[in-house]
Structures are given as C-alpha cells and as structure tokens.
Short mmCIF file of C-alpha atoms in Angstrom, two decimals:
data_model
loop_
_atom_site.label_atom_id
_atom_site.label_comp_id
_atom_site.label_asym_id
_atom_site.label_seq_id
_atom_site.Cartn_x
_atom_site.Cartn_y
_atom_site.Cartn_z
CA ASP A 448 -2.66 1.68 19.09
CA VAL A 449 -3.32 3.10 15.84
CA LYS A 450 -6.29 0.93 13.84
CA VAL A 451 -7.98 0.66 10.28
CA THR A 452 -10.67 -1.97 10.49
CA GLN A 453 -12.66 -3.27 7.63
CA SER A 454 -16.28 -4.27 7.77
CA SER A 455 -15.37 -8.20 6.34
CA ARG A 456 -12.23 -10.66 6.05
CA TYR A 457 -14.09 -12.87 3.68
CA LEU A 458 -16.96 -11.87 1.28
CA VAL A 459 -18.56 -13.86 -1.57
CA LYS A 460 -21.00 -12.32 -3.49
CA ARG A 461 -22.95 -12.96 -7.02
CA THR A 462 -22.54 -11.34 -10.51
CA GLY A 463 -24.45 -8.24 -10.52
CA GLU A 464 -25.06 -7.68 -6.79
CA LYS A 465 -24.06 -4.27 -5.39
CA VAL A 466 -21.22 -4.39 -2.91
CA PHE A 467 -20.37 -2.05 0.06
CA LEU A 468 -17.19 -2.62 1.45
CA GLU A 469 -16.45 -0.14 4.85
CA CYS A 470 -13.28 1.08 6.17
CA VAL A 471 -12.90 2.69 9.51
CA GLN A 472 -9.92 4.55 10.81
CA ASP A 473 -9.04 6.01 14.31
CA MET A 474 -6.06 8.32 14.05
CA ASP A 475 -8.16 11.14 12.37
CA HIS A 476 -6.44 11.00 9.05
CA GLU A 477 -7.28 13.04 6.48
CA ASN A 478 -6.16 10.77 3.61
CA MET A 479 -7.95 7.65 2.99
CA PHE A 480 -7.54 4.70 0.24
CA TRP A 481 -8.88 2.06 -1.53
CA TYR A 482 -6.53 -0.36 -3.18
CA ARG A 483 -7.06 -3.72 -4.65
CA GLN A 484 -4.14 -6.55 -4.37
CA ASP A 485 -3.70 -9.24 -7.18
CA PRO A 486 -0.76 -11.98 -7.46
CA GLY A 487 1.69 -10.01 -9.55
CA LEU A 488 0.27 -6.59 -9.79
CA GLY A 489 0.72 -5.21 -6.26
CA LEU A 490 -1.20 -2.68 -4.79
CA ARG A 491 -3.35 -0.51 -7.31
CA LEU A 492 -5.04 2.40 -6.18
CA ILE A 493 -8.75 2.44 -6.97
CA TYR A 494 -9.92 5.42 -5.25
CA PHE A 495 -8.53 7.76 -2.53
CA SER A 496 -10.15 10.93 -0.56
CA TYR A 497 -7.98 13.77 1.20
CA ASP A 498 -11.15 15.26 3.14
CA VAL A 499 -14.39 14.83 3.82
CA LYS A 500 -16.83 14.58 0.81
CA MET A 501 -14.06 14.48 -1.20
CA LYS A 502 -12.66 11.57 -3.44
CA GLU A 503 -10.21 11.44 -6.31
CA LYS A 504 -9.91 8.37 -8.99
CA GLY A 505 -6.75 6.33 -9.00
CA ASP A 506 -5.40 4.12 -11.28
CA ILE A 507 -8.24 1.78 -11.72
CA PRO A 508 -11.33 3.21 -10.79
CA GLU A 509 -13.89 1.70 -13.33
CA GLY A 510 -16.82 -0.21 -11.71
CA TYR A 511 -16.02 1.36 -8.57
CA SER A 512 -17.39 4.18 -6.64
CA VAL A 513 -16.72 5.39 -2.93
CA SER A 514 -18.12 7.57 -0.48
CA ARG A 515 -16.91 9.63 2.75
CA GLU A 516 -19.65 11.33 4.76
CA LYS A 517 -17.46 11.37 7.75
CA LYS A 518 -13.80 11.59 8.09
CA GLU A 519 -13.16 8.14 10.02
CA ARG A 520 -15.24 6.14 7.45
CA PHE A 521 -14.29 5.49 3.45
CA SER A 522 -16.77 3.38 1.68
CA LEU A 523 -16.06 1.37 -1.47
CA ILE A 524 -19.01 0.36 -3.50
CA LEU A 525 -18.99 -2.45 -6.38
CA GLU A 526 -22.42 -1.28 -8.22
CA SER A 527 -22.56 -4.36 -9.82
CA ALA A 528 -20.26 -6.82 -9.03
CA SER A 529 -18.16 -8.80 -11.60
CA THR A 530 -15.98 -11.75 -11.68
CA ASN A 531 -13.20 -9.74 -12.60
CA GLN A 532 -13.50 -7.73 -9.70
CA THR A 533 -12.79 -10.57 -7.49
CA SER A 534 -9.77 -9.67 -5.48
CA MET A 535 -8.17 -8.69 -2.00
CA TYR A 536 -9.34 -5.25 -1.20
CA LEU A 537 -6.87 -3.27 1.03
CA CYS A 538 -7.91 0.13 3.06
CA ALA A 539 -5.40 2.52 4.38
CA SER A 540 -5.19 5.98 5.71
CA SER A 541 -2.90 8.49 6.37
CA PHE A 542 -2.05 12.22 7.07
CA ARG A 543 -2.37 14.67 4.84
CA GLU A 544 0.99 16.45 3.43
CA GLY A 545 1.94 19.29 5.48
CA ALA A 546 0.05 18.05 8.33
CA GLY A 547 1.91 15.17 8.89
CA VAL A 548 3.66 11.92 7.78
CA TYR A 549 1.73 11.40 4.55
CA TYR A 550 3.98 8.68 2.99
CA GLU A 551 3.33 6.55 6.08
CA GLN A 552 0.06 4.58 5.10
CA TYR A 553 -1.79 2.58 7.67
CA PHE A 554 -3.41 -0.25 6.52
CA GLY A 555 -6.38 -2.49 7.00
CA PRO A 556 -6.82 -6.67 7.39
CA GLY A 557 -8.19 -6.26 4.07
CA THR A 558 -11.51 -8.20 2.43
CA ARG A 559 -11.12 -11.10 0.12
CA LEU A 560 -14.21 -10.43 -2.13
CA THR A 561 -14.99 -13.52 -4.49
CA VAL A 562 -17.78 -12.60 -7.23
CA THR A 563 -19.28 -15.79 -8.56
CA GLY B 708 3.65 7.86 -16.75
CA GLN B 709 4.71 6.42 -13.47
CA SER B 710 6.26 3.12 -12.82
CA LEU B 711 8.67 1.22 -10.53
CA GLU B 712 10.23 -2.03 -10.86
CA GLN B 713 11.67 -4.41 -8.35
CA PRO B 714 12.56 -7.98 -8.90
CA SER B 715 9.75 -10.61 -8.34
CA GLU B 716 11.59 -12.71 -5.78
CA VAL B 717 14.76 -13.07 -3.98
CA THR B 718 16.06 -16.35 -2.13
CA ALA B 719 18.65 -15.92 0.88
CA VAL B 720 19.55 -17.91 3.84
CA GLU B 721 19.25 -17.40 7.45
CA GLY B 722 22.06 -15.15 8.62
CA ALA B 723 22.64 -13.31 5.52
CA ILE B 724 22.34 -10.17 4.19
CA VAL B 725 20.12 -9.34 1.08
CA GLN B 726 19.20 -6.24 -0.88
CA ILE B 727 16.42 -5.51 -2.75
CA ASN B 728 16.45 -3.08 -5.45
CA CYS B 729 13.81 -0.57 -6.66
CA THR B 730 14.36 1.78 -9.97
CA TYR B 731 11.41 4.44 -10.56
CA GLN B 732 10.04 6.50 -13.01
CA THR B 733 7.74 9.22 -12.03
CA SER B 734 7.14 13.16 -11.74
CA GLY B 735 6.96 15.23 -8.92
CA PHE B 736 9.22 13.18 -6.63
CA TYR B 737 8.98 13.73 -2.91
CA GLY B 738 10.50 10.06 -1.57
CA LEU B 739 10.81 6.52 -1.62
CA SER B 740 8.94 4.26 0.79
CA TRP B 741 9.18 0.81 1.72
CA TYR B 742 6.54 -1.65 2.87
CA GLN B 743 6.78 -5.13 4.35
CA GLN B 744 3.69 -7.64 4.06
CA HIS B 745 3.88 -11.38 5.66
CA ASP B 746 1.41 -13.59 3.72
CA GLY B 747 -1.95 -12.75 4.18
CA GLY B 748 -1.42 -9.82 6.45
CA ALA B 749 -1.44 -5.94 6.03
CA PRO B 750 1.43 -4.10 4.35
CA THR B 751 3.32 -2.37 7.18
CA PHE B 752 5.47 0.80 6.77
CA LEU B 753 9.21 0.27 7.24
CA SER B 754 11.22 3.00 6.14
CA TYR B 755 11.26 6.45 3.90
CA ASN B 756 13.86 8.44 2.19
CA ALA B 757 13.55 11.69 0.81
CA LEU B 758 17.21 12.63 0.59
CA ASP B 759 20.15 10.91 -0.94
CA GLY B 760 21.71 8.38 1.26
CA LEU B 761 21.24 5.32 3.59
CA GLU B 762 18.54 5.36 6.36
CA GLU B 763 19.37 2.67 9.32
CA THR B 764 16.55 1.24 11.34
CA GLY B 765 17.82 -1.53 13.47
CA ARG B 766 18.58 -4.71 10.84
CA PHE B 767 16.97 -2.87 7.66
CA SER B 768 18.64 -0.07 6.20
CA SER B 769 17.07 1.87 2.83
CA PHE B 770 18.94 3.94 0.55
CA LEU B 771 18.22 6.33 -2.12
CA SER B 772 19.80 8.04 -5.38
CA ARG B 773 17.65 10.65 -6.57
CA SER B 774 20.12 11.36 -9.39
CA ASP B 775 19.76 7.77 -10.38
CA SER B 776 15.85 7.42 -9.53
CA TYR B 777 16.91 4.18 -7.42
CA GLY B 778 16.67 3.04 -4.24
CA TYR B 779 17.28 -0.20 -2.34
CA LEU B 780 16.10 -1.83 0.84
CA LEU B 781 19.00 -3.70 2.86
CA LEU B 782 18.10 -6.50 5.23
CA GLN B 783 21.06 -7.72 7.52
CA GLU B 784 21.32 -11.09 9.96
CA LEU B 785 18.31 -12.46 8.04
CA GLN B 786 15.84 -14.10 10.11
CA MET B 787 12.87 -16.60 9.05
CA LYS B 788 10.66 -13.86 10.18
CA ASP B 789 11.66 -11.94 7.54
CA SER B 790 10.08 -13.79 4.69
CA ALA B 791 7.44 -11.93 3.17
CA SER B 792 6.63 -9.54 0.33
CA TYR B 793 8.42 -6.19 0.00
CA PHE B 794 6.99 -3.04 -1.45
CA CYS B 795 8.56 0.15 -2.53
CA ALA B 796 6.55 3.17 -2.98
CA VAL B 797 7.07 6.43 -4.36
CA GLY B 798 5.26 9.80 -3.05
CA GLY B 799 4.58 12.62 -5.13
CA ALA B 800 2.60 16.01 -4.97
CA THR B 801 -0.59 14.53 -4.52
CA ASN B 802 -0.58 12.69 -1.00
CA LYS B 803 -0.89 9.11 -2.63
CA LEU B 804 1.59 6.95 -2.87
CA ILE B 805 2.54 4.42 -6.27
CA PHE B 806 3.55 0.93 -5.19
CA GLY B 807 5.82 -1.44 -7.02
CA THR B 808 4.50 -5.11 -7.48
CA GLY B 809 6.45 -6.30 -4.96
CA THR B 810 9.35 -8.81 -4.19
CA LEU B 811 9.04 -12.19 -2.27
CA LEU B 812 11.73 -12.87 0.15
CA ALA B 813 12.36 -16.40 1.14
CA VAL B 814 14.54 -17.04 3.84
CA GLN B 815 15.73 -20.68 4.06
CA PRO B 816 17.08 -22.17 6.96
#
C-alpha cells in the first residue's frame, strides 16, 4: 500500500518562529511537491523537487524554502512564520514523466498549521 | 499564464447524474486529471485524459476535448459518499500539475 506521511497533523506556532514540515514517501517516486490549500483557492504549488537536491519554485514560494537530501524525504521550511501562512499544507509525490505515471500524485494527510 | 475554471458548488440528489465542467488555459498541455477530496482528507486521483474522448471507470467517467480546452467529470448513480470536492488539474511538460479551485459536490437524499 503506497504511503505518503507527514510529520504532524496539527501544528501551532508563534509569529517569527522557524517551522519545519516533513514529508516521507515509500514509493521510490522521483517527484515530490508541497502545496498549500486555502478555502476557495484550491491547491497552490509552493515548491517541487524532481530529484535529490533539486528544487524548483512553484506559484507561491515567497516565505518558504525546501530541502531534499534523500529521495524519500522532502522538507518544507518556513523561515519566519507569519499569520498569513496559517493554512493546510499538503505533500505529494509522483513518478517523473517518462519514468512512470507523473500525473497521478499521491498525497499525504496534510498538516494544518496555525500561526498566532 | 495558466488557469483553470470549474464551478464552485454543485448540488444533486442521490441516484442522479452530475457533470462537473472544467475549462483550462495552459501551455504545453499533456492531459487533464481529476482528483477527489473528502472533507478533512487528502486528495485522491480519479482519472486522466490525454486524448479526446470519454474514459469510463465504474460510476465515474471523464471527458476531454483538446480543441475546446474543456473537460468534464461525470458521476452516475450518485451516492451520499460522493459528497466531496472535485479538482481538475492540467499537466504540462514540467512534471507538475496545475489544479483548479475545486467544485464542492453536495449529494442530498
């Protein structure tokens, strides 16, 4: 059974704190993604990675950074959390185009982050 | 730029058929995907169309017209458990998907 796990389901942080969200997949997928989901805005891509140590900005990368040191793990970092980063954060993974079915992404359960 | 449009809400009754439309503007179009997300849950993949026409998977079907930049998800014999948000997503040449804002389907008894 394929699995994407995220380190926390709920997280409460204070403004200015550094926040780490961890994501692990066990499907040997090349691609990994971080999205945030807000009511009425759908899923917006923050960053994605198509290989270890590789990263590309998505549509809303400001205020975020990422790290991918191992194929199975993709971390999202909020350098200095702000209240407008309160959101649901979803991690996903997929095969790389040409290596498999890239359009089928597998999502983790999400982390609901509240910044106060 | 890239954009997708889908209705924000759709309501239907149990046993009925409902169609959720999606129009898109994108460069480097590879195909149209559909995802389902129950409240509080993770999005899950439903279907993918790369070529024009209808793809059927059980009670769900998905259609694509590349010339019209349009697709739809058709749900038949609606059940209460089909109440969820449905997202269309387009794939391009960059291994990533662009998601629509989602359609909230409410199935009423």
